Tab-separated table of C-alpha atoms in Angstrom:
chain	number	residue	atom	x	y	z
A	20	MET	CA	38.052	30.988	80.078
A	21	SER	CA	36.112	28.288	77.598
A	22	SER	CA	32.409	28.315	76.342
A	23	SER	CA	32.057	24.731	78.391
A	24	ASP	CA	34.259	26.424	81.136
A	25	ARG	CA	31.523	28.925	81.698
A	26	SER	CA	29.107	27.126	81.470
A	27	GLN	CA	29.978	24.643	84.260
A	28	ALA	CA	31.070	27.584	87.035
A	29	VAL	CA	26.637	28.514	86.444
A	30	GLY	CA	25.931	24.421	86.873
A	31	VAL	CA	25.299	23.996	83.276
A	32	LYS	CA	25.962	21.473	81.232
A	33	THR	CA	26.659	22.020	77.042
A	34	TYR	CA	26.210	19.565	73.494
A	35	GLU	CA	27.541	19.688	70.375
A	36	VAL	CA	25.408	17.884	67.618
A	37	ARG	CA	27.089	17.105	64.611
A	38	THR	CA	25.094	15.762	61.698
A	39	TYR	CA	26.019	14.310	57.823
A	40	GLY	CA	23.337	12.899	55.406
A	41	CYS	CA	19.961	13.555	54.277
A	42	GLN	CA	16.618	14.592	55.791
A	43	MET	CA	16.133	12.618	58.031
A	44	ASN	CA	19.508	13.059	59.939
A	45	VAL	CA	18.677	17.054	60.079
A	46	HIS	CA	15.378	16.282	61.551
A	47	ASP	CA	16.435	13.595	63.242
A	48	SER	CA	19.220	15.690	65.025
A	49	GLU	CA	16.219	18.089	65.704
A	50	ARG	CA	14.856	15.628	68.056
A	51	LEU	CA	18.522	14.701	69.756
A	52	SER	CA	19.156	18.741	70.301
A	53	GLY	CA	15.349	18.822	72.315
A	54	LEU	CA	16.418	15.766	74.094
A	55	LEU	CA	19.334	16.593	75.858
A	56	GLU	CA	18.063	20.429	76.055
A	57	ASP	CA	15.107	18.843	77.971
A	58	ALA	CA	17.714	16.645	79.943
A	59	GLY	CA	18.679	20.272	81.435
A	60	TYR	CA	22.027	20.491	78.965
A	61	VAL	CA	22.567	23.848	77.048
A	62	ARG	CA	23.569	24.057	73.102
A	63	ALA	CA	27.405	24.967	72.480
A	64	PRO	CA	27.645	28.236	70.541
A	65	GLU	CA	28.467	27.881	67.264
A	66	GLY	CA	32.039	27.150	66.453
A	67	SER	CA	32.764	25.141	69.616
A	68	ASP	CA	34.197	22.781	67.601
A	69	GLY	CA	33.540	20.127	70.309
A	70	ASP	CA	34.235	22.337	73.130
A	71	ALA	CA	31.136	20.823	75.276
A	72	ASP	CA	30.433	18.387	77.633
A	73	VAL	CA	28.514	15.917	74.887
A	74	VAL	CA	29.164	15.550	71.303
A	75	VAL	CA	26.496	13.959	69.631
A	76	PHE	CA	27.615	12.398	65.847
A	77	ASN	CA	24.690	11.231	64.128
A	78	THR	CA	26.118	9.747	60.924
A	79	CYS	CA	25.654	8.860	57.584
A	80	ALA	CA	26.094	5.650	56.014
A	81	VAL	CA	25.757	6.433	52.322
A	82	ARG	CA	27.947	8.993	51.886
A	83	GLU	CA	31.339	8.093	50.169
A	84	ASN	CA	33.636	7.549	52.875
A	85	ALA	CA	31.429	8.637	55.616
A	86	ASP	CA	33.117	5.853	58.204
A	87	ASN	CA	36.866	7.325	57.530
A	88	LYS	CA	35.431	10.850	58.211
A	89	LEU	CA	33.786	10.070	61.017
A	90	TYR	CA	36.819	8.088	62.629
A	91	GLY	CA	39.340	10.909	61.698
A	92	ASN	CA	36.603	13.355	63.432
A	93	LEU	CA	36.511	11.005	66.371
A	94	GLY	CA	40.303	11.132	66.487
A	95	HIS	CA	40.339	14.933	67.061
A	96	LEU	CA	38.231	14.857	69.961
A	97	ALA	CA	39.985	12.055	71.605
A	98	PRO	CA	42.957	14.604	73.122
A	99	LYS	CA	39.780	17.120	73.755
A	100	LYS	CA	37.921	13.952	76.123
A	101	THR	CA	41.612	13.385	77.745
A	102	GLN	CA	42.225	17.046	78.880
A	103	ARG	CA	38.093	17.201	80.032
A	104	PRO	CA	37.573	14.628	82.509
A	105	GLY	CA	33.719	14.237	82.433
A	106	MET	CA	33.371	15.217	78.492
A	107	GLN	CA	31.107	12.649	76.585
A	108	ILE	CA	31.088	10.931	73.247
A	109	ALA	CA	28.063	9.485	71.240
A	110	VAL	CA	27.535	7.963	67.549
A	111	GLY	CA	24.332	7.573	66.347
A	112	GLY	CA	22.703	7.119	63.221
A	113	CYS	CA	22.623	5.252	59.815
A	114	LEU	CA	27.052	4.735	60.162
A	115	ALA	CA	26.371	3.070	63.638
A	116	GLN	CA	23.010	1.488	63.258
A	117	LYS	CA	25.371	-0.706	60.453
A	118	ASP	CA	29.002	-0.729	62.297
A	119	ARG	CA	27.196	-1.178	66.008
A	120	ASP	CA	30.326	-2.353	68.591
A	121	THR	CA	32.789	-1.766	65.334
A	122	ILE	CA	32.826	1.546	66.662
A	123	VAL	CA	33.785	1.342	70.224
A	124	LYS	CA	36.381	-0.934	68.911
A	125	ARG	CA	37.803	1.793	66.564
A	126	ALA	CA	37.143	4.666	69.067
A	127	PRO	CA	37.436	2.946	72.861
A	128	TRP	CA	37.156	6.607	73.749
A	129	VAL	CA	33.426	7.111	72.589
A	130	ASP	CA	30.579	6.707	75.235
A	131	VAL	CA	27.637	5.637	74.008
A	132	VAL	CA	26.613	4.260	70.449
A	133	PHE	CA	23.323	4.072	69.317
A	134	GLY	CA	20.925	3.547	66.320
A	135	THR	CA	18.668	4.975	63.936
A	136	HIS	CA	15.406	3.495	66.282
A	137	ASN	CA	15.974	4.196	69.399
A	138	ILE	CA	17.129	7.572	69.599
A	139	GLY	CA	15.062	8.626	72.406
A	140	LYS	CA	18.066	6.642	74.730
A	141	LEU	CA	20.313	9.072	74.093
A	142	PRO	CA	19.876	10.418	77.648
A	143	VAL	CA	19.096	7.939	79.197
A	144	LEU	CA	22.596	6.294	77.821
A	145	LEU	CA	24.664	9.196	78.956
A	146	GLU	CA	24.068	8.997	82.247
A	147	ARG	CA	24.539	4.840	82.424
A	148	ALA	CA	27.930	5.670	80.490
A	149	ARG	CA	28.468	8.246	83.538
A	150	VAL	CA	27.906	5.577	86.517
A	151	GLN	CA	29.101	2.365	85.062
A	152	GLU	CA	32.174	4.109	83.644
A	153	GLU	CA	32.086	2.351	80.628
A	154	ALA	CA	30.817	2.587	76.810
A	155	GLN	CA	27.173	2.115	76.466
A	156	VAL	CA	26.236	0.163	72.397
A	157	GLU	CA	21.977	-0.391	72.362
A	158	ILE	CA	21.024	-0.476	69.207
A	159	ALA	CA	17.513	-1.433	68.639
A	160	GLU	CA	16.208	-3.591	65.499
A	161	SER	CA	12.804	-2.047	65.040
A	162	LEU	CA	11.349	1.827	66.026
A	163	GLU	CA	10.673	2.077	69.797
A	164	ALA	CA	9.074	5.854	68.952
A	165	PHE	CA	7.683	7.653	66.606
A	166	PRO	CA	10.534	10.327	66.365
A	167	SER	CA	8.230	13.052	66.272
A	168	THR	CA	6.693	12.490	69.484
A	169	LEU	CA	9.948	13.353	71.068
A	170	PRO	CA	10.719	17.085	72.392
A	171	THR	CA	12.417	19.025	69.658
A	172	ARG	CA	15.056	22.310	69.210
A	173	ARG	CA	13.800	22.960	65.698
A	174	GLU	CA	16.624	25.153	63.692
A	175	SER	CA	14.229	27.255	62.374
A	176	ALA	CA	11.511	29.314	64.501
A	177	TYR	CA	9.328	29.659	60.974
A	178	ALA	CA	10.242	26.801	59.124
A	179	ALA	CA	10.001	23.176	59.679
A	180	TRP	CA	10.319	19.604	59.340
A	181	VAL	CA	7.238	17.050	60.356
A	182	SER	CA	7.673	13.615	59.456
A	183	ILE	CA	4.797	11.427	57.837
A	184	SER	CA	6.914	7.786	57.167
A	185	VAL	CA	10.005	6.249	58.492
A	186	GLY	CA	11.868	3.082	56.832
A	187	CYS	CA	11.397	2.204	52.680
A	188	ASN	CA	10.345	-0.592	51.295
A	189	ASN	CA	11.928	-0.552	48.121
A	190	THR	CA	15.021	-2.297	47.304
A	191	CYS	CA	17.115	-0.982	45.088
A	192	THR	CA	20.419	-2.277	44.506
A	193	PHE	CA	22.955	1.018	45.381
A	194	CYS	CA	20.902	1.518	48.784
A	195	ILE	CA	22.112	0.375	52.301
A	196	VAL	CA	18.630	2.768	53.814
A	197	PRO	CA	16.370	0.836	54.378
A	198	ALA	CA	18.731	-2.319	56.223
A	199	LEU	CA	19.244	0.478	58.363
A	200	ARG	CA	15.976	2.776	58.828
A	201	GLY	CA	13.436	-0.394	58.336
A	202	LYS	CA	10.187	-1.263	56.670
A	203	GLU	CA	8.223	2.021	56.268
A	204	LYS	CA	6.047	3.095	58.914
A	205	ASP	CA	3.469	5.120	58.597
A	206	ARG	CA	2.238	8.084	61.012
A	207	ARG	CA	-1.574	8.275	61.259
A	208	PRO	CA	-2.896	11.678	60.127
A	209	GLY	CA	-4.831	12.894	62.648
A	210	ASP	CA	-1.258	12.956	64.805
A	211	ILE	CA	0.800	15.125	61.569
A	212	LEU	CA	-2.312	17.520	61.263
A	213	ALA	CA	-1.868	17.605	65.129
A	214	GLU	CA	1.719	18.629	65.102
A	215	VAL	CA	1.174	20.683	61.702
A	216	GLU	CA	-0.979	22.891	63.481
A	217	ALA	CA	0.403	22.980	66.621
A	218	LEU	CA	3.656	24.084	65.037
A	219	VAL	CA	1.568	27.083	63.056
A	220	ALA	CA	0.253	28.289	66.470
A	221	GLU	CA	3.506	29.061	67.655
A	222	GLY	CA	4.736	30.927	64.376
A	223	VAL	CA	6.091	28.051	61.886
A	224	SER	CA	4.268	28.984	58.272
A	225	GLU	CA	6.638	27.119	56.453
A	226	ILE	CA	6.903	22.863	56.538
A	227	THR	CA	8.108	20.566	54.840
A	228	LEU	CA	6.463	16.759	54.681
A	229	LEU	CA	9.472	14.181	55.021
A	230	GLY	CA	9.727	10.815	54.804
A	231	GLN	CA	12.091	8.187	52.886
A	232	ASN	CA	9.918	7.933	50.001
A	233	VAL	CA	7.347	10.475	51.311
A	234	ASN	CA	4.343	9.736	48.663
A	235	ALA	CA	4.694	6.180	49.402
A	236	TYR	CA	2.289	7.054	52.517
A	237	GLY	CA	-0.554	5.319	53.069
A	238	SER	CA	0.554	1.854	52.336
A	239	ASP	CA	1.435	1.414	55.985
A	240	ILE	CA	-2.385	1.936	57.196
A	241	GLY	CA	-3.338	0.860	53.603
A	242	ASP	CA	-5.037	4.475	51.771
A	243	ARG	CA	-3.672	4.671	48.284
A	244	GLU	CA	-4.369	7.643	48.079
A	245	ALA	CA	-3.679	9.241	52.481
A	246	PHE	CA	-0.603	11.397	50.420
A	247	SER	CA	-3.181	13.627	48.584
A	248	LYS	CA	-5.477	13.470	50.945
A	249	LEU	CA	-2.677	15.089	53.368
A	250	LEU	CA	-1.817	17.775	51.239
A	251	ARG	CA	-5.071	18.943	50.815
A	252	ALA	CA	-5.700	18.452	54.732
A	253	CYS	CA	-2.702	21.026	55.112
A	254	GLY	CA	-4.480	23.668	52.721
A	255	ASN	CA	-7.028	24.268	55.618
A	256	ILE	CA	-4.829	25.187	57.855
A	257	ASP	CA	-5.134	28.879	58.541
A	258	GLY	CA	-1.528	30.487	58.606
A	259	LEU	CA	0.222	27.756	57.495
A	260	GLU	CA	1.184	29.679	54.488
A	261	ARG	CA	3.967	27.107	52.087
A	262	VAL	CA	3.621	22.794	52.229
A	263	ARG	CA	6.406	21.363	50.647
A	264	PHE	CA	7.334	17.657	51.002
A	265	THR	CA	10.344	15.815	49.995
A	266	SER	CA	11.540	13.259	48.153
A	267	PRO	CA	9.091	11.137	46.448
A	268	HIS	CA	9.394	7.723	44.690
A	269	PRO	CA	8.231	8.082	40.554
A	270	ARG	CA	7.248	4.661	41.528
A	271	ASP	CA	4.343	6.344	43.867
A	272	PHE	CA	3.656	9.245	41.906
A	273	THR	CA	0.619	9.127	41.057
A	274	ASP	CA	-2.359	11.718	39.039
A	275	ASP	CA	-4.484	12.345	42.612
A	276	VAL	CA	-0.870	13.776	43.796
A	277	ILE	CA	-0.355	16.124	40.733
A	278	ALA	CA	-4.460	17.309	41.623
A	279	ALA	CA	-3.506	18.217	44.742
A	280	MET	CA	-1.074	20.065	44.360
A	281	ALA	CA	-2.327	21.865	41.558
A	282	GLU	CA	-5.272	22.413	43.780
A	283	THR	CA	-4.088	23.541	47.012
A	284	PRO	CA	-3.275	27.098	47.062
A	285	ASN	CA	0.108	26.462	49.892
A	286	VAL	CA	1.446	23.393	48.299
A	287	MET	CA	4.725	25.361	46.368
A	288	PRO	CA	4.788	24.546	42.449
A	289	GLN	CA	8.324	22.753	43.551
A	290	LEU	CA	8.876	19.044	42.863
A	291	HIS	CA	12.046	16.802	43.742
A	292	MET	CA	11.152	13.877	41.616
A	293	PRO	CA	14.889	11.384	41.848
A	294	LEU	CA	15.398	10.576	38.526
A	295	GLN	CA	19.257	8.295	39.476
A	296	SER	CA	19.183	7.336	34.938
A	297	GLY	CA	17.767	7.662	32.174
A	298	SER	CA	18.550	3.921	31.061
A	299	ASP	CA	16.139	1.783	31.291
A	300	THR	CA	18.937	-1.173	31.555
A	301	VAL	CA	20.349	0.661	34.329
A	302	LEU	CA	17.053	1.338	36.184
A	303	LYS	CA	16.260	-2.396	35.896
A	304	ALA	CA	19.472	-3.375	37.304
A	305	MET	CA	19.437	-0.391	40.046
A	306	ARG	CA	15.734	-1.977	41.098
A	307	ARG	CA	13.715	1.125	39.931
A	308	SER	CA	10.580	0.440	38.949
A	309	TYR	CA	9.622	3.399	36.588
A	310	ARG	CA	11.553	3.525	33.176
A	311	GLN	CA	11.981	6.702	31.203
A	312	GLU	CA	8.399	6.933	29.162
A	313	ARG	CA	7.050	6.594	32.981
A	314	TYR	CA	9.507	9.492	34.557
A	315	LEU	CA	9.064	12.116	31.849
A	316	GLY	CA	5.423	11.317	31.559
A	317	ILE	CA	5.083	12.332	35.076
A	318	ILE	CA	7.141	15.520	34.494
A	319	GLU	CA	5.092	16.058	31.933
A	320	LYS	CA	1.680	15.890	33.969
A	321	VAL	CA	3.079	18.494	36.870
A	322	ARG	CA	4.424	21.145	33.816
A	323	ALA	CA	0.641	20.334	32.185
A	324	ALA	CA	-0.950	21.054	35.946
A	325	ILE	CA	1.372	23.667	37.405
A	326	PRO	CA	3.349	25.525	34.263
A	327	HIS	CA	5.420	27.376	36.859
A	328	ALA	CA	6.533	24.294	38.705
A	329	ALA	CA	10.636	23.686	39.379
A	330	ILE	CA	11.743	20.664	39.080
A	331	THR	CA	15.043	19.037	41.154
A	332	THR	CA	16.462	15.275	40.460
A	333	ASP	CA	19.253	13.346	41.871
A	334	ILE	CA	21.298	11.216	39.441
A	335	ILE	CA	23.580	8.695	39.667
A	336	VAL	CA	26.490	8.935	37.100
A	337	GLY	CA	28.307	5.175	36.423
A	338	PHE	CA	26.641	2.584	37.655
A	339	PRO	CA	27.942	-0.891	37.671
A	340	GLY	CA	27.314	-2.007	33.903
A	341	GLU	CA	26.406	1.774	32.356
A	342	THR	CA	27.824	1.828	28.874
A	343	GLU	CA	28.183	5.047	26.805
A	344	GLU	CA	24.200	4.250	25.918
A	345	ASP	CA	23.067	4.081	28.637
A	346	PHE	CA	24.592	7.752	29.783
A	347	GLU	CA	23.459	9.527	26.937
A	348	GLN	CA	20.106	8.541	28.134
A	349	THR	CA	19.987	10.260	31.439
A	350	LEU	CA	21.464	12.890	29.299
A	351	HIS	CA	18.545	12.792	26.374
A	352	VAL	CA	15.997	13.295	29.664
A	353	VAL	CA	17.561	16.033	31.223
A	354	ARG	CA	17.293	17.661	28.596
A	355	GLU	CA	13.716	16.931	28.354
A	356	ALA	CA	13.088	17.545	31.793
A	357	ARG	CA	14.642	20.476	32.227
A	358	PHE	CA	15.415	20.395	35.861
A	359	ALA	CA	16.070	23.329	37.941
A	360	GLN	CA	18.749	21.890	39.537
A	361	ALA	CA	20.001	18.015	39.641
A	362	PHE	CA	22.083	16.909	42.709
A	363	THR	CA	24.586	14.454	40.739
A	364	PHE	CA	26.447	11.763	42.517
A	365	GLN	CA	29.348	8.997	40.785
A	366	TYR	CA	28.207	5.820	41.743
A	367	SER	CA	30.777	4.722	44.116
A	368	LYS	CA	30.321	1.582	46.529
A	369	ARG	CA	28.285	0.624	49.215
A	370	PRO	CA	28.983	-2.273	51.542
A	371	GLY	CA	26.366	-4.178	52.514
A	372	THR	CA	23.951	-3.240	48.931
A	373	PRO	CA	23.963	-5.725	45.968
A	374	ALA	CA	25.572	-2.871	43.481
A	375	ALA	CA	28.265	-3.027	45.680
A	376	THR	CA	29.422	-6.581	43.928
A	377	MET	CA	28.364	-6.225	40.450
A	378	GLU	CA	30.641	-7.000	37.427
A	379	ASP	CA	31.726	-4.346	35.532
A	380	GLN	CA	31.841	-1.449	37.686
A	381	ILE	CA	32.730	1.442	35.758
A	382	PRO	CA	36.911	3.107	36.355
A	383	LYS	CA	37.186	5.956	37.954
A	384	GLU	CA	38.137	8.300	34.932
A	385	VAL	CA	35.086	7.221	32.990
A	386	VAL	CA	32.543	7.749	35.540
A	387	GLN	CA	34.562	11.161	36.295
A	388	ALA	CA	34.564	12.681	32.217
A	389	ARG	CA	30.530	11.449	32.759
A	390	TYR	CA	30.090	12.671	35.055
A	391	GLU	CA	31.566	16.578	34.237
A	392	ARG	CA	30.184	16.082	30.659
A	393	LEU	CA	26.355	16.073	33.031
A	394	VAL	CA	27.283	18.926	35.160
A	395	ALA	CA	28.346	21.084	32.694
A	396	LEU	CA	24.690	20.266	30.603
A	397	GLN	CA	22.817	20.864	33.407
A	398	GLU	CA	24.446	23.709	34.373
A	399	GLU	CA	23.397	25.255	31.153
A	400	ILE	CA	19.970	24.194	31.350
A	401	SER	CA	19.974	25.326	35.157
A	402	TRP	CA	20.912	29.310	33.837
A	403	GLU	CA	18.720	29.096	31.041
A	404	GLU	CA	15.464	28.211	33.179
A	405	ASN	CA	16.637	31.073	36.244
A	406	LYS	CA	16.676	33.224	33.091
A	407	LYS	CA	13.238	32.637	32.165
A	408	GLN	CA	12.176	34.419	35.901
A	409	VAL	CA	13.679	37.486	34.465
A	410	GLY	CA	10.800	39.787	34.638
A	411	ARG	CA	8.532	37.977	37.190
A	412	THR	CA	7.716	39.015	40.532
A	413	PHE	CA	7.559	36.536	43.257
A	414	GLU	CA	6.726	36.809	46.915
A	415	LEU	CA	9.933	35.231	49.084
A	416	MET	CA	10.145	33.844	52.387
A	417	VAL	CA	13.035	36.245	53.928
A	418	ALA	CA	15.788	33.669	55.409
A	419	GLU	CA	18.351	33.760	57.161
A	420	GLY	CA	21.996	32.644	56.712
A	421	GLU	CA	21.076	31.607	52.801
A	422	GLY	CA	23.115	34.346	51.406
A	423	ARG	CA	26.954	34.224	51.877
A	424	LYS	CA	27.712	37.888	50.864
A	425	ASP	CA	24.728	39.456	51.484
A	426	GLY	CA	26.798	41.404	54.579
A	427	ALA	CA	29.102	42.999	52.193
A	428	THR	CA	26.828	43.666	49.075
A	429	HIS	CA	23.714	44.827	51.651
A	430	ARG	CA	21.787	42.217	50.768
A	431	LEU	CA	19.119	39.887	51.873
A	432	SER	CA	18.202	36.780	50.956
A	433	GLY	CA	15.072	34.544	50.734
A	434	ARG	CA	12.661	31.622	48.852
A	435	ALA	CA	10.722	32.224	45.887
A	436	PRO	CA	7.548	29.467	46.000
A	437	ASP	CA	9.017	27.636	43.611
A	438	ASN	CA	12.184	27.350	46.296
A	439	ARG	CA	14.902	29.213	44.366
A	440	LEU	CA	17.465	31.367	46.149
A	441	VAL	CA	16.527	34.810	45.495
A	442	HIS	CA	18.829	37.673	46.760
A	443	PHE	CA	16.923	41.255	47.160
A	444	THR	CA	18.059	44.634	47.690
A	445	LYS	CA	17.748	45.231	51.373
A	446	PRO	CA	15.014	47.565	52.509
A	447	GLU	CA	14.672	50.561	54.180
A	448	GLN	CA	11.742	49.225	56.852
A	449	GLU	CA	12.694	46.759	58.857
A	450	VAL	CA	12.785	42.911	57.387
A	451	ARG	CA	12.960	39.910	60.050
A	452	PRO	CA	13.583	35.950	59.028
A	453	GLY	CA	10.192	34.718	58.026
A	454	ASP	CA	8.778	37.947	56.932
A	455	VAL	CA	7.419	37.984	53.031
A	456	VAL	CA	8.531	40.275	50.283
A	457	THR	CA	7.531	40.848	46.791
A	458	VAL	CA	9.867	41.755	44.355
A	459	GLU	CA	11.134	41.612	40.908
A	460	ILE	CA	13.716	39.278	39.339
A	461	THR	CA	16.607	41.411	37.602
A	462	TYR	CA	19.164	38.762	36.961
A	463	ALA	CA	19.507	35.383	37.028
A	464	ALA	CA	22.734	33.367	37.491
A	465	PRO	CA	22.929	29.200	37.400
A	466	HIS	CA	21.916	28.827	40.814
A	467	HIS	CA	20.244	32.085	41.916
A	468	LEU	CA	18.191	34.862	41.241
A	469	LEU	CA	18.915	38.825	41.750
A	470	ALA	CA	16.314	41.333	42.563
A	471	GLU	CA	18.328	44.576	41.827
A	472	GLY	CA	15.529	46.929	42.109
A	473	ALA	CA	13.416	48.335	45.331
A	474	VAL	CA	11.637	45.900	47.280
A	475	LEU	CA	7.988	46.271	46.116
A	476	ASP	CA	6.033	45.297	49.458
A	477	VAL	CA	6.973	44.081	52.965
A	478	ARG	CA	4.420	42.043	54.736
A	479	ARG	CA	5.595	41.198	58.748
A	480	THR	CA	4.130	37.580	59.869
A	481	ARG	CA	3.603	36.040	63.188
A	482	ALA	CA	6.728	33.861	61.670
A	483	GLY	CA	8.686	36.697	61.823
A	484	ASP	CA	7.792	37.415	65.198
A	485	ALA	CA	8.362	34.048	66.027
A	486	TRP	CA	11.862	34.207	65.125
A	487	GLU	CA	12.033	38.080	66.949
A	488	LYS	CA	10.654	36.111	69.759
A	489	ARG	CA	13.245	33.627	70.170
A	490	ASN	CA	16.158	35.398	69.145
A	491	THR	CA	15.104	38.594	71.558
A	492	ALA	CA	15.051	35.586	74.344
A	493	GLU	CA	18.119	33.630	73.580
A	494	ALA	CA	19.923	37.140	73.615
A	495	ALA	CA	18.490	37.662	77.044
A	496	LYS	CA	20.399	34.285	78.348
A	497	PRO	CA	23.335	35.030	81.003
A	498	ALA	CA	26.787	34.367	80.083
A	499	GLY	CA	27.846	30.161	79.912
A	500	VAL	CA	24.128	29.333	78.715
A	501	MET	CA	23.966	31.268	75.553
A	502	LEU	CA	22.572	28.825	72.877
A	503	GLY	CA	24.193	30.940	70.048
A	504	LEU	CA	22.060	32.629	67.239
A	505	PRO	CA	20.677	29.166	65.473
A	506	LYS	CA	20.292	29.463	62.040
A	507	ILE	CA	17.390	29.944	60.503
A	508	GLY	CA	14.952	28.782	58.009
A	509	VAL	CA	14.878	25.171	56.435
A	510	PRO	CA	18.247	23.876	55.857
A	511	ALA	CA	19.986	25.482	52.804
A	512	PRO	CA	19.997	22.717	49.830
A	513	LEU	CA	22.948	21.145	49.777
A	514	PRO	CA	25.331	22.541	45.975
A	515	VAL	CA	25.225	20.078	43.139
A	516	ALA	CA	27.571	17.324	43.231
A	517	ALA	CA	26.879	16.961	47.044
A	518	GLY	CA	23.449	15.897	46.711
A	519	SER	CA	19.650	16.545	47.614
A	520	GLY	CA	20.302	13.750	50.806
A	521	CYS	CA	21.086	10.222	50.313
A	522	GLY	CA	21.285	9.628	46.617
A	523	CYS	CA	18.549	6.683	47.244
A	524	ASP	CA	15.465	8.210	47.064
């Protein structure tokens, strides 16, 4: 008997949400899960592969071949739906906002199509599709409700995304996100801090402030220093151990933000600062409102204020018109900035963006060759920067699921304050995700560190208590309504070449 059959036997319907794209989509999927659970659905076990009463695709329109991947996955579910009367399929997110009725025309077995501005309507649209027995396509042109006001089924018991704004006011020529997510809309600071305080009260000890252009926060409410004030306010919340944010834009990265990072103890020494290109000519063609000198100046100021900060970035290779000299300028910035990690993208056309119709599109073989040179350089720098960590002592927040070989190596994994991934020797004392351990780094690889000696200290935390309580409660649920053990922790950074997000920040 399948998981869905067991659930139906006890009168409970299951759901599965499949997420593609950036951190915004990950956060939206937590809201979609919360909405469905609020409507009486339970989460299907991991590995269900479409064996659920409702399957929701939360799509991305930025990644290459996003539409082909969506329709391929929809095609895979078509026979399953034929065999299971009552099963429903919904498509939301950026691709749904862009393609709209096209989705139902190409995949008529889809029941619901909804956009980025009306995710709160999903349960209503599913019910309407069931009653009327026809597909429901509803795309709002502007935000109906700020996503953080909706019910949430968070993936982590100890770490949480907190959205501070939605949309983007930039007009980068390679990016379609502003057309799909709309103009920037900021939440009120009091609402953000109230959500953070509520999360901390539930046991969360790490939050990541999230925005399409996170440090532009305040432009919608008329306060240019609103973001730095928000960081400092987070520093006054008892029990909040770690604060991160993503993704900032160099144009809006001001000295007051650097000061707030350096002077607020729970703001972590980590910065993800998208570069995209090191060439002033290419940056102008991209409509990026900074130049190489400005970018490197920010990096220099951050390093002066926070010497051990780990800085990561996004880079696009092969933008239309990029010459070998332009590409060499990108390599120059990479050498100067010494990024801990770079998420690298090969440029490819995105329908609806100005760059897609630009002249001088770069041949694929040239883009590939440049990409390989960039990755090789960054790999070398990442390894050199990681080797500098050997001998240092770190407090790690223990994670679950980030070390694929942890079981075989008898190790656990955690994140250092600067967000570096560290695998450490499993101590005799019980350690739970959300707890904090102190270790000494003994070995460095390009993308992770090892602490092979004994753990120096273990600190049990309220976050670990929250993880234990959540998993004990879920394990006690009867067959048929088991949610399965969730993947705990902030979603792991995607590997180099996959990208940290849309690649358009």
